[in-house]
mmCIF file of C-alpha atoms and ligand atoms in Angstrom:
data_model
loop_
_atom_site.group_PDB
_atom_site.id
_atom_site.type_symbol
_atom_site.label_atom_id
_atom_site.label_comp_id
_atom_site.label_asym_id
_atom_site.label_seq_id
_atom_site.Cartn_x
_atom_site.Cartn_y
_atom_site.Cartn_z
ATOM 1 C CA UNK A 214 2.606 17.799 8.541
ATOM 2 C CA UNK A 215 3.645 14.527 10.096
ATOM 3 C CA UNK A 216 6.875 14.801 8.682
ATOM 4 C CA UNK A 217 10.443 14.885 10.457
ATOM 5 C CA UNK A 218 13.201 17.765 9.631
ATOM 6 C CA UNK A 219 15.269 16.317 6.808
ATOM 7 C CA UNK A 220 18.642 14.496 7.776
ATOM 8 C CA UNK A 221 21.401 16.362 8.530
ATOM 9 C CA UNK A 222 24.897 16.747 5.871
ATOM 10 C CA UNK A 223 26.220 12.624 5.785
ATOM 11 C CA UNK A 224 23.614 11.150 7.496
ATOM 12 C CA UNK A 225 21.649 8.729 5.779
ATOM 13 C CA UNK A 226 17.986 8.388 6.407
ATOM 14 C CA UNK A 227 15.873 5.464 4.750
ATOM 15 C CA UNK A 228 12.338 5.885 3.517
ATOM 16 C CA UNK A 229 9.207 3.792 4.605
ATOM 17 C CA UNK A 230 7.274 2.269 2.344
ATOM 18 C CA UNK A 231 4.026 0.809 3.200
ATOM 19 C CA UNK A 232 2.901 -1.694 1.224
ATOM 20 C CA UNK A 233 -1.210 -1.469 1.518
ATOM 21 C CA UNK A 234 -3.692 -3.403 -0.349
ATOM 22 C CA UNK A 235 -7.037 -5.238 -0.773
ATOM 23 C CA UNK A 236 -6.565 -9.151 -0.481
ATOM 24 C CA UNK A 237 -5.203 -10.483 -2.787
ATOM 25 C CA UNK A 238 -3.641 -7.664 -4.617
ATOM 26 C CA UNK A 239 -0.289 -9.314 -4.566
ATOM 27 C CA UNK A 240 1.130 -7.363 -1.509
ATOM 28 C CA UNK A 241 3.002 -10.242 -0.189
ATOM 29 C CA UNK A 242 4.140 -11.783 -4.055
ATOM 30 C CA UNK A 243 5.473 -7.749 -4.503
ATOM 31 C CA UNK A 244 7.201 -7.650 -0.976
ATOM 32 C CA UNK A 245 9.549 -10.790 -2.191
ATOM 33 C CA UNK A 246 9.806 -8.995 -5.716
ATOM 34 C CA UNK A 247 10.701 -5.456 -3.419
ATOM 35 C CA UNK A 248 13.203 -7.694 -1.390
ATOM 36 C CA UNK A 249 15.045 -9.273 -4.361
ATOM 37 C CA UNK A 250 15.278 -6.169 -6.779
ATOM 38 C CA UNK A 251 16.929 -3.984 -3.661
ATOM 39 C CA UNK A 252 19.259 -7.042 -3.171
ATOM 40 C CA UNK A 253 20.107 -6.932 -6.611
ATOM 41 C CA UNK A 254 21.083 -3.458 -6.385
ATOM 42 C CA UNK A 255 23.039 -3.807 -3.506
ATOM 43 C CA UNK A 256 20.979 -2.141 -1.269
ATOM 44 C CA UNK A 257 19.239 -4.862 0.768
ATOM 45 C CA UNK A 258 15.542 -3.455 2.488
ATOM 46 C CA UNK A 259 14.854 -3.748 6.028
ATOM 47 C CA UNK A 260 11.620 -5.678 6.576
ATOM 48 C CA UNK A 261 8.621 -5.532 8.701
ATOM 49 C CA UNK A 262 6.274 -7.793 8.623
ATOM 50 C CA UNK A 263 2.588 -7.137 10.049
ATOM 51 C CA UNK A 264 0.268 -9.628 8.857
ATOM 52 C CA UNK A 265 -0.550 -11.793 11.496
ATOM 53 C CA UNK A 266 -1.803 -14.286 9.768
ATOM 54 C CA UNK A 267 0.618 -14.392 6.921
ATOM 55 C CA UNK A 268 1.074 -18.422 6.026
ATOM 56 C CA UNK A 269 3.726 -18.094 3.651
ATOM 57 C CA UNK A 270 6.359 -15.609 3.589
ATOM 58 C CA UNK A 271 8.324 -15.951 0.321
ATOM 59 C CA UNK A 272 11.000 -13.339 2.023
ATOM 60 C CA UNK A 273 12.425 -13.031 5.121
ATOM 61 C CA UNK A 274 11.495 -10.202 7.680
ATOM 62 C CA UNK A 275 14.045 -9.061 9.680
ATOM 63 C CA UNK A 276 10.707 -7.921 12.422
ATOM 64 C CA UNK A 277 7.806 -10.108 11.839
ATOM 65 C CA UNK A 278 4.495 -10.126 14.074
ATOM 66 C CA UNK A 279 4.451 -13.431 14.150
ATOM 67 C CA UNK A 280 7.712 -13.975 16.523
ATOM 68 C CA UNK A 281 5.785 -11.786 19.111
ATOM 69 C CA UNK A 282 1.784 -13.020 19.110
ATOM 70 C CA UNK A 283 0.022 -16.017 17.817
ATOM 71 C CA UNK A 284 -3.131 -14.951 16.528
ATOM 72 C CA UNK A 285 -4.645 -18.110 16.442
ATOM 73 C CA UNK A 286 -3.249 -18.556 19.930
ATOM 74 C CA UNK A 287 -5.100 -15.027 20.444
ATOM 75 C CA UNK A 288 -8.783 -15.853 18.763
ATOM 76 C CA UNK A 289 -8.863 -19.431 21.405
ATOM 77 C CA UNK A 290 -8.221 -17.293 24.094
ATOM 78 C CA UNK A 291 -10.316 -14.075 23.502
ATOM 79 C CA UNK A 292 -12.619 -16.717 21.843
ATOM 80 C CA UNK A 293 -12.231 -14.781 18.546
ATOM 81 C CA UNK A 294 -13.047 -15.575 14.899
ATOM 82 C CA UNK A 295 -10.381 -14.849 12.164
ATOM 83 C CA UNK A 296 -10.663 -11.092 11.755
ATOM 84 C CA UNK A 297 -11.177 -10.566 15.576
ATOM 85 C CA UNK A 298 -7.896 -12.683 16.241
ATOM 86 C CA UNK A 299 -5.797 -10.382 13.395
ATOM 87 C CA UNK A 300 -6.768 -7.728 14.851
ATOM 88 C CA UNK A 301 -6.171 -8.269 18.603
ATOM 89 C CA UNK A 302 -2.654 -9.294 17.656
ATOM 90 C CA UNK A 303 -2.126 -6.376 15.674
ATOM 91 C CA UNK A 304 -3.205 -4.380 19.101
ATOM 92 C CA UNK A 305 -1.316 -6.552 21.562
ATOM 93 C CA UNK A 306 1.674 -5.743 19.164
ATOM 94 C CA UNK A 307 0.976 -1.632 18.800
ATOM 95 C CA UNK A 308 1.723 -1.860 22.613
ATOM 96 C CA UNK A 309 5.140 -3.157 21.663
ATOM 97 C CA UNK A 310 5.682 -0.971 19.094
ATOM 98 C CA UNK A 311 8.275 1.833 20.500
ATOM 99 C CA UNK A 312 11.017 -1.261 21.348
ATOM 100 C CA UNK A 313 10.240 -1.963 17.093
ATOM 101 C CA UNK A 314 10.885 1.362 15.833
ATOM 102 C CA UNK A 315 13.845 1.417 18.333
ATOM 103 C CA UNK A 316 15.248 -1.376 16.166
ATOM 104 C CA UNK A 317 14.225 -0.016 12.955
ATOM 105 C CA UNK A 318 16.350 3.145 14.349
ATOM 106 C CA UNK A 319 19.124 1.744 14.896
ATOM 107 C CA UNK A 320 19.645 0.289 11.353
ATOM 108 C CA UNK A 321 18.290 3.291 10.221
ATOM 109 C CA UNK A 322 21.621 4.076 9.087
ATOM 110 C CA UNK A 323 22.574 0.890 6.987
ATOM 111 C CA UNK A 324 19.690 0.499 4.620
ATOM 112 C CA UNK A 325 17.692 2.952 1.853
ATOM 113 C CA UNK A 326 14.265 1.427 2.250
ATOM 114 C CA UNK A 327 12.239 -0.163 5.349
ATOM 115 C CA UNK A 328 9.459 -2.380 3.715
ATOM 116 C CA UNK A 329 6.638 -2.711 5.976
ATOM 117 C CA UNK A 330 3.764 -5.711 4.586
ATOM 118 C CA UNK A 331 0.445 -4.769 6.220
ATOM 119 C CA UNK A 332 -2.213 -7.450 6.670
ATOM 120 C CA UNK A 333 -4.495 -8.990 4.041
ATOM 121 C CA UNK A 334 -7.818 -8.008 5.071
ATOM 122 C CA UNK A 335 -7.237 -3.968 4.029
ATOM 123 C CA UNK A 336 -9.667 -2.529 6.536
ATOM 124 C CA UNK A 337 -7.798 -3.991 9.780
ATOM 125 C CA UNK A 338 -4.829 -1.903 8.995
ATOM 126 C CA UNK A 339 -6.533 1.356 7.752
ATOM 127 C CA UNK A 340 -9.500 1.444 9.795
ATOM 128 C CA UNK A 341 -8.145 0.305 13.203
ATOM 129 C CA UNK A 342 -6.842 2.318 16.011
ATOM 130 C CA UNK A 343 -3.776 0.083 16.117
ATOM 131 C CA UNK A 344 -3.209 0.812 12.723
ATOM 132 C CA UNK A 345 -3.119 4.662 12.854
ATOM 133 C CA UNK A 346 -0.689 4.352 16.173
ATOM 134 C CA UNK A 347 1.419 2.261 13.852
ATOM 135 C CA UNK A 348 0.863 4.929 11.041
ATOM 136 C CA UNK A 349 2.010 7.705 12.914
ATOM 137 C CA UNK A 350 4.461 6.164 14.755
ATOM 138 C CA UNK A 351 6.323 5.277 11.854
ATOM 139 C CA UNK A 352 5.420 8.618 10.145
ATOM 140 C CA UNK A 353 6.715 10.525 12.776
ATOM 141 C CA UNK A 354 10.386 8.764 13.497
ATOM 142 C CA UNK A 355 10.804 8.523 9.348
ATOM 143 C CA UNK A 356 9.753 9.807 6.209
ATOM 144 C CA UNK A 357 7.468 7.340 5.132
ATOM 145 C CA UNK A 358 5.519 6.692 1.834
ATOM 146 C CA UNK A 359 2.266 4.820 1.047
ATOM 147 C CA UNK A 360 2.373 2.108 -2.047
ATOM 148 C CA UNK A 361 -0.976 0.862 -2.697
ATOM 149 C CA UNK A 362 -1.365 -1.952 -4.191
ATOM 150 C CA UNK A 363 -4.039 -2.596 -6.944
ATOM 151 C CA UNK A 364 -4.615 -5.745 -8.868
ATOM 152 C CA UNK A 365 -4.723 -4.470 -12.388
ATOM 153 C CA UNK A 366 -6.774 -6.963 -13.716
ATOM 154 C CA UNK A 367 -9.370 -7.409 -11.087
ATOM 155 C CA UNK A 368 -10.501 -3.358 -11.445
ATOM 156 C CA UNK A 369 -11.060 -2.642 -15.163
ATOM 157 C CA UNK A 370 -14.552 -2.123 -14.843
ATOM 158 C CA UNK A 371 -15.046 1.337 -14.177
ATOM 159 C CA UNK A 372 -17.535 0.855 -10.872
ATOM 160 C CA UNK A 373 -15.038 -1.067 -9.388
ATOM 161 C CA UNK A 374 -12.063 1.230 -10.486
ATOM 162 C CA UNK A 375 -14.041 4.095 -8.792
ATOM 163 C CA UNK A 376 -14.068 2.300 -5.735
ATOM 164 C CA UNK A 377 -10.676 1.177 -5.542
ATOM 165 C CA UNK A 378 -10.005 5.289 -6.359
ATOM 166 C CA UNK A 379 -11.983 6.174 -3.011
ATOM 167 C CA UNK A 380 -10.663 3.691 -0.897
ATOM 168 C CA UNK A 381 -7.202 4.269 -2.106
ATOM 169 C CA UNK A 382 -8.584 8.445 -1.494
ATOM 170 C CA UNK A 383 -9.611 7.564 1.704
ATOM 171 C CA UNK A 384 -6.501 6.769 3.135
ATOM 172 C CA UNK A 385 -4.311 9.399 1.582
ATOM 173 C CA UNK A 386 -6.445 11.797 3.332
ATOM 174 C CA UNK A 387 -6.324 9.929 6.137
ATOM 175 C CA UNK A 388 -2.346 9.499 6.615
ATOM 176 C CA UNK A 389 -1.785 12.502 4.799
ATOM 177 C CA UNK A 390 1.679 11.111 3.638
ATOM 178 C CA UNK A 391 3.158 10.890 -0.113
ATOM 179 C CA UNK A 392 1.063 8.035 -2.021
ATOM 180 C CA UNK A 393 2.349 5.795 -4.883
ATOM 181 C CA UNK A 394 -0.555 3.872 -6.523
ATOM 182 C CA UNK A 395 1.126 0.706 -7.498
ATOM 183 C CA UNK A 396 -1.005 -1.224 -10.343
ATOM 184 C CA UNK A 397 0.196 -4.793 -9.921
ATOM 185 C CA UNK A 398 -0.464 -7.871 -12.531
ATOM 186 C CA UNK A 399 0.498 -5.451 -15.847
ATOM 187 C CA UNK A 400 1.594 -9.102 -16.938
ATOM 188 C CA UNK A 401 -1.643 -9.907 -17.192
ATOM 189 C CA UNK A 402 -3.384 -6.320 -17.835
ATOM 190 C CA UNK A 403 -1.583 -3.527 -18.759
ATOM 191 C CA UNK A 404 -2.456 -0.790 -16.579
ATOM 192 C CA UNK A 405 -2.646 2.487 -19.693
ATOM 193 C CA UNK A 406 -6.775 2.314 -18.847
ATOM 194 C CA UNK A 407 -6.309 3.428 -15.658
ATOM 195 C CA UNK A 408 -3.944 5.887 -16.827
ATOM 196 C CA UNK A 409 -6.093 7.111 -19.602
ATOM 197 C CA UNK A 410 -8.808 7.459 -16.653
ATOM 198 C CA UNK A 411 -7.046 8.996 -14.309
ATOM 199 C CA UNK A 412 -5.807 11.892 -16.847
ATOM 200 C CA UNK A 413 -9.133 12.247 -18.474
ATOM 201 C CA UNK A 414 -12.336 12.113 -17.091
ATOM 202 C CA UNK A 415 -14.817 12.189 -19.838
ATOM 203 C CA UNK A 416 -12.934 8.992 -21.046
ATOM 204 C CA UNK A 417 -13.543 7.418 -17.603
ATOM 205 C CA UNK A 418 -17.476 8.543 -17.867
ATOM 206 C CA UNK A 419 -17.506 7.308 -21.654
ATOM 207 C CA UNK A 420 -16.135 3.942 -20.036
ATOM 208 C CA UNK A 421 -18.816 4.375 -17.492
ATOM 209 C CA UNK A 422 -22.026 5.151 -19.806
ATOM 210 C CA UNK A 423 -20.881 2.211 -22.547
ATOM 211 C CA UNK A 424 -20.901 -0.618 -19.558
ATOM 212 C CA UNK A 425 -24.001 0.752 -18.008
ATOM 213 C CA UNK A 426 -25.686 -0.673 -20.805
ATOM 214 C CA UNK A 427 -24.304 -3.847 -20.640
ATOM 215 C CA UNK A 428 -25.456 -3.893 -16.617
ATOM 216 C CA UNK A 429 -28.783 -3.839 -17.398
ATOM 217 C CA UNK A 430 -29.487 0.351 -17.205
ATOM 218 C CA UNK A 431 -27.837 0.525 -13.717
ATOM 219 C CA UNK A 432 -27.379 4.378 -14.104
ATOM 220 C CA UNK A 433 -28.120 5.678 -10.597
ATOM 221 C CA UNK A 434 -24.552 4.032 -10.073
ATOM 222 C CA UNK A 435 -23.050 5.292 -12.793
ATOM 223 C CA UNK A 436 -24.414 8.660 -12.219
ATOM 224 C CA UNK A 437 -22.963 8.750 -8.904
ATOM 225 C CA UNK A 438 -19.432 7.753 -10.323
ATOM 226 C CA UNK A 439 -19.923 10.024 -12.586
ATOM 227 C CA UNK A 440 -19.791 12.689 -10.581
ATOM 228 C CA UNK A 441 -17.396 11.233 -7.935
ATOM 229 C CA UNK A 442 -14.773 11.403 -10.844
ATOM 230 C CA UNK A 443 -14.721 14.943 -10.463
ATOM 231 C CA UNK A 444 -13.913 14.870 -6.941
ATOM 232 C CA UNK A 445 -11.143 12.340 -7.920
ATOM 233 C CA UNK A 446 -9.475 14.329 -10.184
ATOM 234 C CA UNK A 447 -7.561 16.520 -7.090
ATOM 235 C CA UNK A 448 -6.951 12.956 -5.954
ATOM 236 C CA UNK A 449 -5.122 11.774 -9.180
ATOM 237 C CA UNK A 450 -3.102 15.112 -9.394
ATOM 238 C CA UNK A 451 -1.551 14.684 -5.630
ATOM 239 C CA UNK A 452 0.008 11.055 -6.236
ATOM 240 C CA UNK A 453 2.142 9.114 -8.702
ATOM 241 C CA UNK A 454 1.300 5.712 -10.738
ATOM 242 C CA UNK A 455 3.120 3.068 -11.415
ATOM 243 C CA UNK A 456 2.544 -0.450 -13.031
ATOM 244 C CA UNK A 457 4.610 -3.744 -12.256
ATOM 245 C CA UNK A 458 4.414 -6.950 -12.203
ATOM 246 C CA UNK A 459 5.413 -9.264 -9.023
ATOM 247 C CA UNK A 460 5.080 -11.882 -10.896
ATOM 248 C CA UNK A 461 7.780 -10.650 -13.893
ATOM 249 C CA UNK A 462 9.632 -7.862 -11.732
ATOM 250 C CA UNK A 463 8.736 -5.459 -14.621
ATOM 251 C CA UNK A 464 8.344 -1.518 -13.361
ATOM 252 C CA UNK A 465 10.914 -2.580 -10.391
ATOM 253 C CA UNK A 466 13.202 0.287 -11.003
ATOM 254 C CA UNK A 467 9.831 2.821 -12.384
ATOM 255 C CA UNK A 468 9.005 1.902 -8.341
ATOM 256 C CA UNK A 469 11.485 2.638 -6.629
ATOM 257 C CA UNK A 470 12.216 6.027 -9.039
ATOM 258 C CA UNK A 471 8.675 7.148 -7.741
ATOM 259 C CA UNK A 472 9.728 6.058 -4.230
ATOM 260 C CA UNK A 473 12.966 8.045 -4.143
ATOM 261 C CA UNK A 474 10.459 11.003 -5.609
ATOM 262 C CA UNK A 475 8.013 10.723 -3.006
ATOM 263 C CA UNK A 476 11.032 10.825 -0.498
ATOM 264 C CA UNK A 477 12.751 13.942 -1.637
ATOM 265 C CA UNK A 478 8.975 15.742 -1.461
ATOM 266 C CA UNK A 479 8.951 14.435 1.884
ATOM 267 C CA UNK A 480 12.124 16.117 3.029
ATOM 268 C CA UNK A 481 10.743 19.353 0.904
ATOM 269 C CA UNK A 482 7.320 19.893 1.672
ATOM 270 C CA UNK A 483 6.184 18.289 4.922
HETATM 271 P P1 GTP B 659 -3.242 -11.681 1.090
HETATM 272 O O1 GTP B 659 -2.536 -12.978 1.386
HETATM 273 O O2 GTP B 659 -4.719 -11.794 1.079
HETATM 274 O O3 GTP B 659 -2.680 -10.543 1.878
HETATM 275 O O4 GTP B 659 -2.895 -11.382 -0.415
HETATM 276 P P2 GTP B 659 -1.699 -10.598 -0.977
HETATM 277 O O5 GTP B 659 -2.151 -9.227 -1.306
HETATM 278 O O6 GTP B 659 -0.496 -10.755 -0.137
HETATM 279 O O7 GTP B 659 -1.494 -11.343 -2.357
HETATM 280 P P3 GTP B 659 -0.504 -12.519 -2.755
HETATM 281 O O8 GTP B 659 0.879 -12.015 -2.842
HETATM 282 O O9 GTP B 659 -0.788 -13.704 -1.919
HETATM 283 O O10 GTP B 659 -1.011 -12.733 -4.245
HETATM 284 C C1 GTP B 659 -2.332 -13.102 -4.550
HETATM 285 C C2 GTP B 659 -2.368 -13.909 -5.861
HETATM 286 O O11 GTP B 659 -1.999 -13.073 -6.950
HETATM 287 C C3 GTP B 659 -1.384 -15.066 -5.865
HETATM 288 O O12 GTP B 659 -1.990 -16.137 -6.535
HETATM 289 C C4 GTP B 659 -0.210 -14.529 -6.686
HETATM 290 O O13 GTP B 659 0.493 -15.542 -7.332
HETATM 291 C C5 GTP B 659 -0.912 -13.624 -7.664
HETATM 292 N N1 GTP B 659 -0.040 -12.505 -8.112
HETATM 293 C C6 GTP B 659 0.606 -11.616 -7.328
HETATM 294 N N2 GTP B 659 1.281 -10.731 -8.081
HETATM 295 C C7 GTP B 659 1.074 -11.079 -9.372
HETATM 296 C C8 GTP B 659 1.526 -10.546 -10.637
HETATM 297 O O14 GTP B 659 2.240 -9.556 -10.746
HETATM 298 N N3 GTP B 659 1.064 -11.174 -11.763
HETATM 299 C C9 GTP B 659 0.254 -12.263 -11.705
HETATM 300 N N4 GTP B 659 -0.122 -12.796 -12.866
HETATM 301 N N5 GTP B 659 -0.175 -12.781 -10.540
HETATM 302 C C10 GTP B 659 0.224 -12.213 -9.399
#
């Protein structure tokens, strides 16, 4: 699909990775934990930053959003609230984008991975028209690969693991590119539920009908997940999972094995 024809003998082409998540996830902890494991290995990332209103960046980005629009410069002068003044700098900045990728280009050569952070609030990346242009713009100059980032602890009951599923769905349909769910936190909460849910479903509905008790007989919910499980399982057989810990650096090197993965299906099938 959106896919470029694989690089020629001796040239080197990097992979994407966009790092997507819900606020709070630990996109930005991961990106520094991304940055130092590829520097450890010799094979330092090139960085994007697109989170506008990013306050502190453990890591530096060799593009960041910030050096081109201020977006609390942006919500005084639109007369914007928060989210209104993300997202107009993430537009103002999709107009800029070509001279960006032209610089990602050029170092295309030197580096293995391009990091791009997206920002906090999920939706203003994934639902926006600046952040498809972004999407596709990347998509289409290099193979790129989704990482989305879950926090592990925050999504062990099973409602709000089947929502995280559909949102995460959602946007693999969406961008159609090759999607690594990356369960952050395993520090604090191993991730082998998910696992055991994603491979099995009537585990996932057991999970489901023993906590719908507890919830006070909220089955028309659970009924609905129920059956939305199903519809996930296609879902769970089209992507790769990984746990790690941002906080630790464990499942560093299970990453970036899935990465490399995703980036030799890229060259492959798309
Ligand atoms: P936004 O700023 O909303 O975009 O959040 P974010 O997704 O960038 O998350 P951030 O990196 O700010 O992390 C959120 C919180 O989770 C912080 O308190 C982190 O210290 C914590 N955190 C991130 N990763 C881990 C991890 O692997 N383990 C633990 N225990 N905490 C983590």
């Amino acid at each position: 699909s959106a896919g470029k024809a694989p690089a020629g003998a001796g040239e080197k082409e990097p992979v994407v990775v966009l790092v997507i998540g819900m606020a709070g996830s630990g996109k930005t902890t991961l990106m520094q934990r991304f940055n130092s494991y590829l520097h450890s290995k010799d094979t330092p990332p090139y960085i994007l930053n697109l989170d506008p209103a990013v306050s502190h960046m453990p890591y530096a980005a060799n593009i960041d959003i910030r050096d081109t629009v201020d977006y609390k410069e942006v919500m005084t002068q639109y007369n914007l609230g928060p989210n209104g003044g993300i997202m107009t700098a993430l537009n103002l900045f999709t107009t800029k984008f070509d001279q960006v990728l032209g610089f990602v280009e050029k170092r295309a050569q030197d580096v293995d991975y391009v990091l791009v952070d997206t920002p906090g609030q999920i939706e203003i990346f994934t639902w926006s028209a600046s952040g498809a242009i972004i999407t596709d713009a990347i998509a289409s100059s290099l193979p790129t690969v989704v990482a989305y980032v879950i926090d592990t602890p925050r999504t062990t009951s099973p409602a709000t693991f089947m929502s995280n599923m559909l949102y995460a769905c959602s946007i693999l349909y969406k961008t159609r590119l090759p999607f690594i769910l990356v369960f952050n936190k395993v520090d604090v909460e191993p991730h082998d539920f998910a696992l055991e849910w994603m491979e099995d479903f009537e585990k996932f509905q057991a999970a489901l009908a023993e906590r719908g008790r507890d919830e006070n007989g909220e089955n028309y919910m659970n009924s609905l997940m129920g059956s939305m499980c199903l519809v996930l399982e296609e879902f769970y057989n089209s992507l790769r999972a990984v746990g790690v810990s941002a906080m630790t650096g464990q499942g560093m090197k299970e990453f970036f094995a899935a990465v490399d993965d995703a980036h030799k299906e890229y060259n492959t099938d798309y």
